Amino acid sequence: MTTLYCGTYAEGGIYKIGFSEGRFGPAEMFCEIDSPKYLCRGDGFLVSLCKTNGKGGVAVIDENGCIIDELGYEDSVPCHVMYQGGRIATSNFHEGTFCLLGFENSLLHLLKKVKIRDKAGCHMLLPYGDMLLGFALYMDRIYVFDRDLNCVREIVFPEGSGPRHGVFSQDGRYLYVVSELSNELFILKSDCWDIVDRVQLIDDPKSTSAAIRLFNGRLYVSVRGRNRVYEAEIVNEKLRVSACYDCGGSHPRDMIVVQGYAVCANRFTDSLSCVSQNGVIDTVTVPQAVSVIEH
């Protein structure tokens, strides 16, 4: 049995769900917290985005669902959070900021805030060795930061593409990026950050790509609008879209691959759905589901 945690846009909180062989157990409230839009794993705890004292920020939560500490430091709630080596980093889509926090002696503290610009579309910080890659989709750029959030270079994407999320190959030689605005997949070589291939998932201005995952050498992408999951094969630095199927609901913001199944958080249908090329396998109700992690 695998345990999943699902974050929401709702004030209700974080839900805990058992998962095995494509089937969900009941969704149970794990932690009552406001606006846990994105989650990540820490060292024996969870880190969640949240709204606290009228500010957007993060909370650290123990394995029993109790809040260890929470800190608000922005006017709006960020959209992405990551944890690495005792540090937490957030991305704020609307405020156009990347923030770095420390967590020591059970207390959170803000270390640094980097402002790109208002509404820069900052949507992800992705660790790579001692670097952090900051995705700013309305800038058509990925900013390469050192571990202290100092920018050392910029990776420029085609105008209007909107790089949103990325994942590295298992050996770290390649970065795979999905663009929200142009609905494309890109391959970049990590030794030079050159784009070596790109392929369009769908030509539909009403659809926007969201999350990208890598599982067993295959890429999975959730696409809102058409409400689909796309799969792509990677062969010799080339991409080929190989499958497309229903996400099991509407507006799949986040998606992970568990035991070979795609699990989609479908916000507009209040659901977490398990899907594959064979169709929708199972669905469980989670109000305003927006992110999901395996723990």
mmCIF file of C-alpha atoms in Angstrom:
data_model
loop_
_atom_site.group_PDB
_atom_site.id
_atom_site.type_symbol
_atom_site.label_atom_id
_atom_site.label_comp_id
_atom_site.label_asym_id
_atom_site.label_seq_id
_atom_site.Cartn_x
_atom_site.Cartn_y
_atom_site.Cartn_z
ATOM 1 C CA MET A 1 0.000 0.000 0.000
ATOM 2 C CA THR A 2 1.320 3.416 -1.006
ATOM 3 C CA THR A 3 0.324 6.585 0.831
ATOM 4 C CA LEU A 4 -0.612 9.665 -1.180
ATOM 5 C CA TYR A 5 -1.053 13.197 0.118
ATOM 6 C CA CYS A 6 -3.240 15.610 -1.811
ATOM 7 C CA GLY A 7 -3.049 19.401 -1.513
ATOM 8 C CA THR A 8 -6.021 21.635 -2.319
ATOM 9 C CA TYR A 9 -7.087 25.184 -3.098
ATOM 10 C CA ALA A 10 -9.699 24.889 -0.391
ATOM 11 C CA GLU A 11 -9.421 26.054 3.207
ATOM 12 C CA GLY A 12 -10.080 22.470 4.320
ATOM 13 C CA GLY A 13 -6.556 21.114 4.214
ATOM 14 C CA ILE A 14 -4.381 18.194 3.129
ATOM 15 C CA TYR A 15 -5.890 14.765 2.484
ATOM 16 C CA LYS A 16 -4.275 11.361 2.992
ATOM 17 C CA ILE A 17 -5.225 8.477 0.692
ATOM 18 C CA GLY A 18 -4.081 4.874 0.482
ATOM 19 C CA PHE A 19 -3.299 3.552 -3.015
ATOM 20 C CA SER A 20 -2.675 0.022 -4.268
ATOM 21 C CA GLU A 21 -2.800 -1.590 -7.705
ATOM 22 C CA GLY A 22 -4.639 1.328 -9.257
ATOM 23 C CA ARG A 23 -7.253 1.669 -6.519
ATOM 24 C CA PHE A 24 -7.736 4.367 -3.905
ATOM 25 C CA GLY A 25 -8.726 4.008 -0.295
ATOM 26 C CA PRO A 26 -10.920 6.692 1.307
ATOM 27 C CA ALA A 27 -9.646 10.282 1.394
ATOM 28 C CA GLU A 28 -9.058 11.252 5.025
ATOM 29 C CA MET A 29 -8.235 14.689 6.398
ATOM 30 C CA PHE A 30 -4.558 14.711 7.362
ATOM 31 C CA CYS A 31 -3.993 18.343 8.331
ATOM 32 C CA GLU A 32 -6.407 21.259 8.476
ATOM 33 C CA ILE A 33 -4.585 24.167 6.867
ATOM 34 C CA ASP A 34 -5.500 27.035 4.545
ATOM 35 C CA SER A 35 -4.471 26.861 0.848
ATOM 36 C CA PRO A 36 -2.079 23.872 0.785
ATOM 37 C CA LYS A 37 -1.666 24.276 -2.985
ATOM 38 C CA TYR A 38 1.563 22.302 -3.302
ATOM 39 C CA LEU A 39 3.390 19.756 -1.153
ATOM 40 C CA CYS A 40 6.809 18.153 -0.960
ATOM 41 C CA ARG A 41 8.603 15.676 1.262
ATOM 42 C CA GLY A 42 11.161 16.723 3.854
ATOM 43 C CA ASP A 43 13.332 14.751 6.266
ATOM 44 C CA GLY A 44 10.581 12.898 8.117
ATOM 45 C CA PHE A 45 7.997 15.634 7.582
ATOM 46 C CA LEU A 46 5.891 17.309 4.906
ATOM 47 C CA VAL A 47 6.287 20.854 3.627
ATOM 48 C CA SER A 48 3.155 22.603 2.408
ATOM 49 C CA LEU A 49 2.305 25.957 0.943
ATOM 50 C CA CYS A 50 -0.234 27.793 3.060
ATOM 51 C CA LYS A 51 -1.938 31.032 3.986
ATOM 52 C CA THR A 52 -1.257 32.186 7.534
ATOM 53 C CA ASN A 53 -2.073 35.485 9.230
ATOM 54 C CA GLY A 54 -3.214 36.883 5.894
ATOM 55 C CA LYS A 55 0.107 36.113 4.191
ATOM 56 C CA GLY A 56 1.212 33.435 1.775
ATOM 57 C CA GLY A 57 3.991 31.126 2.878
ATOM 58 C CA VAL A 58 4.879 27.611 3.978
ATOM 59 C CA ALA A 59 4.217 25.204 6.817
ATOM 60 C CA VAL A 60 6.172 22.206 8.085
ATOM 61 C CA ILE A 61 3.959 19.315 9.189
ATOM 62 C CA ASP A 62 4.921 16.211 11.163
ATOM 63 C CA GLU A 63 3.880 12.660 10.276
ATOM 64 C CA ASN A 64 0.833 12.914 12.554
ATOM 65 C CA GLY A 65 -0.520 15.918 10.661
ATOM 66 C CA CYS A 66 0.444 18.490 13.315
ATOM 67 C CA ILE A 67 1.931 21.808 12.203
ATOM 68 C CA ILE A 68 5.476 22.223 13.534
ATOM 69 C CA ASP A 69 5.861 25.779 12.279
ATOM 70 C CA GLU A 70 4.414 28.073 9.612
ATOM 71 C CA LEU A 71 5.650 31.338 8.158
ATOM 72 C CA GLY A 72 3.909 33.914 5.970
ATOM 73 C CA TYR A 73 6.188 36.194 3.950
ATOM 74 C CA GLU A 74 4.368 37.114 0.693
ATOM 75 C CA ASP A 75 1.143 38.906 -0.212
ATOM 76 C CA SER A 76 -0.186 35.862 -2.094
ATOM 77 C CA VAL A 77 0.291 32.124 -1.652
ATOM 78 C CA PRO A 78 3.156 30.704 -3.774
ATOM 79 C CA CYS A 79 2.439 27.951 -6.305
ATOM 80 C CA HIS A 80 5.384 25.568 -5.836
ATOM 81 C CA VAL A 81 7.595 24.388 -2.979
ATOM 82 C CA MET A 82 10.688 22.173 -2.825
ATOM 83 C CA TYR A 83 12.961 20.903 -0.067
ATOM 84 C CA GLN A 84 16.643 20.031 -0.199
ATOM 85 C CA GLY A 85 19.196 19.623 2.568
ATOM 86 C CA GLY A 86 17.478 21.632 5.281
ATOM 87 C CA ARG A 87 16.381 24.407 2.933
ATOM 88 C CA ILE A 88 12.959 25.155 1.477
ATOM 89 C CA ALA A 89 12.403 27.124 -1.733
ATOM 90 C CA THR A 90 9.170 28.543 -3.145
ATOM 91 C CA SER A 91 8.028 30.046 -6.446
ATOM 92 C CA ASN A 92 5.293 32.672 -6.660
ATOM 93 C CA PHE A 93 3.484 32.911 -9.998
ATOM 94 C CA HIS A 94 1.714 36.239 -9.414
ATOM 95 C CA GLU A 95 4.400 38.109 -7.464
ATOM 96 C CA GLY A 96 7.193 36.928 -9.738
ATOM 97 C CA THR A 97 9.447 35.828 -6.903
ATOM 98 C CA PHE A 98 11.642 32.935 -5.849
ATOM 99 C CA CYS A 99 12.261 32.578 -2.097
ATOM 100 C CA LEU A 100 14.714 30.568 -0.006
ATOM 101 C CA LEU A 101 13.962 29.564 3.589
ATOM 102 C CA GLY A 102 15.826 27.781 6.337
ATOM 103 C CA PHE A 103 14.334 25.273 8.762
ATOM 104 C CA GLU A 104 16.357 24.827 11.941
ATOM 105 C CA ASN A 105 15.391 23.838 15.486
ATOM 106 C CA SER A 106 11.790 23.376 14.314
ATOM 107 C CA LEU A 107 11.579 27.007 13.159
ATOM 108 C CA LEU A 108 11.221 28.535 9.689
ATOM 109 C CA HIS A 109 13.032 31.712 8.660
ATOM 110 C CA LEU A 110 13.290 33.592 5.368
ATOM 111 C CA LEU A 111 16.815 33.673 3.951
ATOM 112 C CA LYS A 112 16.389 35.432 0.625
ATOM 113 C CA LYS A 113 13.792 36.689 -1.854
ATOM 114 C CA VAL A 114 14.560 37.234 -5.546
ATOM 115 C CA LYS A 115 12.147 39.381 -7.535
ATOM 116 C CA ILE A 116 12.044 38.715 -11.284
ATOM 117 C CA ARG A 117 9.144 41.069 -12.017
ATOM 118 C CA ASP A 118 5.409 41.309 -11.252
ATOM 119 C CA LYS A 119 3.491 38.445 -12.892
ATOM 120 C CA ALA A 120 6.650 36.842 -14.250
ATOM 121 C CA GLY A 121 4.964 33.448 -13.949
ATOM 122 C CA CYS A 122 7.548 31.946 -11.587
ATOM 123 C CA HIS A 123 6.329 28.378 -11.344
ATOM 124 C CA MET A 124 9.082 26.049 -10.187
ATOM 125 C CA LEU A 125 12.511 25.775 -8.586
ATOM 126 C CA LEU A 126 14.185 22.533 -9.609
ATOM 127 C CA PRO A 127 17.371 21.354 -7.848
ATOM 128 C CA TYR A 128 20.335 20.200 -9.895
ATOM 129 C CA GLY A 129 23.495 19.448 -7.952
ATOM 130 C CA ASP A 130 24.375 22.649 -6.091
ATOM 131 C CA MET A 131 22.182 24.736 -8.396
ATOM 132 C CA LEU A 132 18.506 25.678 -8.527
ATOM 133 C CA LEU A 133 16.687 26.179 -11.823
ATOM 134 C CA GLY A 134 13.913 28.780 -11.636
ATOM 135 C CA PHE A 135 11.147 28.500 -14.259
ATOM 136 C CA ALA A 136 9.549 31.846 -15.214
ATOM 137 C CA LEU A 137 7.031 31.101 -17.923
ATOM 138 C CA TYR A 138 6.033 34.667 -18.872
ATOM 139 C CA MET A 139 9.717 35.524 -19.255
ATOM 140 C CA ASP A 140 10.326 32.476 -21.524
ATOM 141 C CA ARG A 141 13.310 31.724 -19.324
ATOM 142 C CA ILE A 142 14.813 29.382 -16.807
ATOM 143 C CA TYR A 143 17.094 31.220 -14.376
ATOM 144 C CA VAL A 144 20.061 29.224 -13.096
ATOM 145 C CA PHE A 145 20.807 30.089 -9.458
ATOM 146 C CA ASP A 146 23.526 28.933 -7.102
ATOM 147 C CA ARG A 147 22.492 27.392 -3.764
ATOM 148 C CA ASP A 148 22.153 30.873 -2.222
ATOM 149 C CA LEU A 149 19.777 32.030 -4.962
ATOM 150 C CA ASN A 150 22.273 34.175 -6.846
ATOM 151 C CA CYS A 151 21.558 34.104 -10.591
ATOM 152 C CA VAL A 152 24.526 32.836 -12.596
ATOM 153 C CA ARG A 153 22.945 32.492 -16.053
ATOM 154 C CA GLU A 154 19.693 32.410 -18.022
ATOM 155 C CA ILE A 155 18.342 29.724 -20.353
ATOM 156 C CA VAL A 156 16.256 31.381 -23.061
ATOM 157 C CA PHE A 157 13.280 29.566 -24.639
ATOM 158 C CA PRO A 158 11.350 30.439 -27.817
ATOM 159 C CA GLU A 159 9.179 33.524 -27.416
ATOM 160 C CA GLY A 160 5.683 32.719 -26.165
ATOM 161 C CA SER A 161 6.495 29.142 -25.161
ATOM 162 C CA GLY A 162 6.265 29.586 -21.391
ATOM 163 C CA PRO A 163 8.489 26.934 -19.721
ATOM 164 C CA ARG A 164 6.552 25.783 -16.645
ATOM 165 C CA HIS A 165 7.862 22.513 -15.186
ATOM 166 C CA GLY A 166 10.858 20.258 -15.713
ATOM 167 C CA VAL A 167 12.431 16.973 -14.720
ATOM 168 C CA PHE A 168 15.949 15.584 -15.137
ATOM 169 C CA SER A 169 16.922 12.271 -16.662
ATOM 170 C CA GLN A 170 18.071 9.690 -14.136
ATOM 171 C CA ASP A 171 21.727 10.295 -15.001
ATOM 172 C CA GLY A 172 21.279 14.083 -14.943
ATOM 173 C CA ARG A 173 22.532 14.559 -18.503
ATOM 174 C CA TYR A 174 19.232 15.875 -19.839
ATOM 175 C CA LEU A 175 16.535 18.266 -18.702
ATOM 176 C CA TYR A 176 13.005 17.694 -19.988
ATOM 177 C CA VAL A 177 10.759 20.767 -19.947
ATOM 178 C CA VAL A 178 7.062 21.279 -20.643
ATOM 179 C CA SER A 179 5.862 24.703 -21.809
ATOM 180 C CA GLU A 180 2.467 25.895 -20.599
ATOM 181 C CA LEU A 181 1.669 28.374 -23.378
ATOM 182 C CA SER A 182 2.844 26.509 -26.497
ATOM 183 C CA ASN A 183 2.145 22.992 -25.153
ATOM 184 C CA GLU A 184 5.576 21.694 -26.137
ATOM 185 C CA LEU A 185 8.137 19.291 -24.752
ATOM 186 C CA PHE A 186 11.831 20.225 -24.886
ATOM 187 C CA ILE A 187 15.058 18.285 -24.345
ATOM 188 C CA LEU A 188 18.063 20.264 -23.069
ATOM 189 C CA LYS A 189 21.608 18.992 -22.492
ATOM 190 C CA SER A 190 22.624 19.878 -18.946
ATOM 191 C CA ASP A 191 26.309 20.410 -19.788
ATOM 192 C CA CYS A 192 25.499 23.421 -21.984
ATOM 193 C CA TRP A 193 21.722 23.994 -21.569
ATOM 194 C CA ASP A 194 21.181 23.836 -25.339
ATOM 195 C CA ILE A 195 17.785 22.733 -26.648
ATOM 196 C CA VAL A 196 18.378 19.597 -28.741
ATOM 197 C CA ASP A 197 14.769 18.662 -29.571
ATOM 198 C CA ARG A 198 11.219 19.940 -29.185
ATOM 199 C CA VAL A 199 7.812 18.509 -30.026
ATOM 200 C CA GLN A 200 4.304 19.921 -29.711
ATOM 201 C CA LEU A 201 1.782 17.940 -27.690
ATOM 202 C CA ILE A 202 -1.333 19.724 -28.915
ATOM 203 C CA ASP A 203 -2.140 22.745 -31.091
ATOM 204 C CA ASP A 204 -4.928 24.291 -29.029
ATOM 205 C CA PRO A 205 -4.708 27.819 -27.541
ATOM 206 C CA LYS A 206 -7.436 26.918 -25.025
ATOM 207 C CA SER A 207 -5.324 24.124 -23.543
ATOM 208 C CA THR A 208 -2.376 24.618 -21.173
ATOM 209 C CA SER A 209 0.193 22.040 -20.142
ATOM 210 C CA ALA A 210 0.819 21.650 -16.414
ATOM 211 C CA ALA A 211 2.982 18.951 -14.794
ATOM 212 C CA ILE A 212 5.700 16.738 -16.257
ATOM 213 C CA ARG A 213 6.961 13.464 -14.793
ATOM 214 C CA LEU A 214 9.501 10.831 -15.835
ATOM 215 C CA PHE A 215 8.837 7.145 -15.179
ATOM 216 C CA ASN A 216 10.710 4.167 -16.650
ATOM 217 C CA GLY A 217 12.223 6.303 -19.394
ATOM 218 C CA ARG A 218 8.888 7.764 -20.497
ATOM 219 C CA LEU A 219 7.576 11.305 -20.021
ATOM 220 C CA TYR A 220 4.062 12.014 -18.744
ATOM 221 C CA VAL A 221 2.371 15.430 -19.040
ATOM 222 C CA SER A 222 -1.004 16.670 -17.788
ATOM 223 C CA VAL A 223 -2.839 19.108 -20.080
ATOM 224 C CA ARG A 224 -5.742 21.283 -18.973
ATOM 225 C CA GLY A 225 -8.475 22.349 -21.388
ATOM 226 C CA ARG A 226 -8.519 19.064 -23.288
ATOM 227 C CA ASN A 227 -8.087 17.358 -19.886
ATOM 228 C CA ARG A 228 -5.660 14.743 -21.111
ATOM 229 C CA VAL A 229 -2.485 12.931 -20.146
ATOM 230 C CA TYR A 230 0.176 12.687 -22.849
ATOM 231 C CA GLU A 231 3.017 10.196 -22.916
ATOM 232 C CA ALA A 232 6.234 10.679 -24.876
ATOM 233 C CA GLU A 233 9.100 8.357 -25.647
ATOM 234 C CA ILE A 234 12.741 9.475 -25.609
ATOM 235 C CA VAL A 235 15.081 7.889 -28.154
ATOM 236 C CA ASN A 236 18.568 9.216 -28.953
ATOM 237 C CA GLU A 237 17.839 12.799 -27.875
ATOM 238 C CA LYS A 238 14.565 12.752 -29.804
ATOM 239 C CA LEU A 239 10.990 12.979 -28.523
ATOM 240 C CA ARG A 240 7.941 11.162 -29.868
ATOM 241 C CA VAL A 241 4.412 11.534 -28.511
ATOM 242 C CA SER A 242 3.210 7.957 -28.128
ATOM 243 C CA ALA A 243 -0.094 8.090 -26.224
ATOM 244 C CA CYS A 244 -2.903 10.395 -25.149
ATOM 245 C CA TYR A 245 -5.807 9.588 -22.816
ATOM 246 C CA ASP A 246 -8.419 11.093 -20.495
ATOM 247 C CA CYS A 247 -7.272 12.455 -17.112
ATOM 248 C CA GLY A 248 -10.454 11.264 -15.373
ATOM 249 C CA GLY A 249 -11.780 14.738 -14.582
ATOM 250 C CA SER A 250 -11.406 18.432 -15.379
ATOM 251 C CA HIS A 251 -8.399 20.771 -15.019
ATOM 252 C CA PRO A 252 -5.566 18.376 -14.101
ATOM 253 C CA ARG A 253 -3.117 20.728 -12.392
ATOM 254 C CA ASP A 254 -0.700 18.183 -10.934
ATOM 255 C CA MET A 255 0.039 14.575 -11.817
ATOM 256 C CA ILE A 256 2.424 11.865 -10.615
ATOM 257 C CA VAL A 257 3.143 8.331 -11.770
ATOM 258 C CA VAL A 258 2.677 5.649 -9.110
ATOM 259 C CA GLN A 259 3.197 1.932 -9.744
ATOM 260 C CA GLY A 260 2.981 2.637 -13.471
ATOM 261 C CA TYR A 261 -0.322 4.535 -13.208
ATOM 262 C CA ALA A 262 -0.875 8.253 -13.806
ATOM 263 C CA VAL A 263 -2.592 9.863 -10.803
ATOM 264 C CA CYS A 264 -4.158 13.242 -11.639
ATOM 265 C CA ALA A 265 -5.363 15.962 -9.280
ATOM 266 C CA ASN A 266 -8.415 17.338 -11.102
ATOM 267 C CA ARG A 267 -9.347 20.623 -9.500
ATOM 268 C CA PHE A 268 -12.653 21.445 -11.230
ATOM 269 C CA THR A 269 -14.143 17.998 -10.604
ATOM 270 C CA ASP A 270 -12.923 17.708 -6.991
ATOM 271 C CA SER A 271 -11.198 14.433 -7.720
ATOM 272 C CA LEU A 272 -8.039 12.394 -7.672
ATOM 273 C CA SER A 273 -8.099 9.947 -10.593
ATOM 274 C CA CYS A 274 -5.986 6.941 -11.521
ATOM 275 C CA VAL A 275 -5.726 6.633 -15.299
ATOM 276 C CA SER A 276 -3.771 4.789 -17.973
ATOM 277 C CA GLN A 277 -3.914 4.085 -21.696
ATOM 278 C CA ASN A 278 -6.693 1.600 -20.851
ATOM 279 C CA GLY A 279 -8.924 4.347 -19.423
ATOM 280 C CA VAL A 280 -10.007 5.641 -16.017
ATOM 281 C CA ILE A 281 -9.321 3.004 -13.375
ATOM 282 C CA ASP A 282 -10.482 4.658 -10.149
ATOM 283 C CA THR A 283 -11.460 8.048 -8.720
ATOM 284 C CA VAL A 284 -11.740 9.427 -5.187
ATOM 285 C CA THR A 285 -13.330 12.715 -4.129
ATOM 286 C CA VAL A 286 -10.984 15.446 -2.879
ATOM 287 C CA PRO A 287 -12.360 19.028 -2.810
ATOM 288 C CA GLN A 288 -10.402 21.281 -5.207
ATOM 289 C CA ALA A 289 -7.585 18.775 -5.590
ATOM 290 C CA VAL A 290 -4.562 20.546 -7.029
ATOM 291 C CA SER A 291 -1.371 18.681 -6.067
ATOM 292 C CA VAL A 292 -0.399 15.148 -5.142
ATOM 293 C CA ILE A 293 2.748 13.495 -3.789
ATOM 294 C CA GLU A 294 3.735 9.938 -2.897
ATOM 295 C CA HIS A 295 5.113 9.471 0.617
#
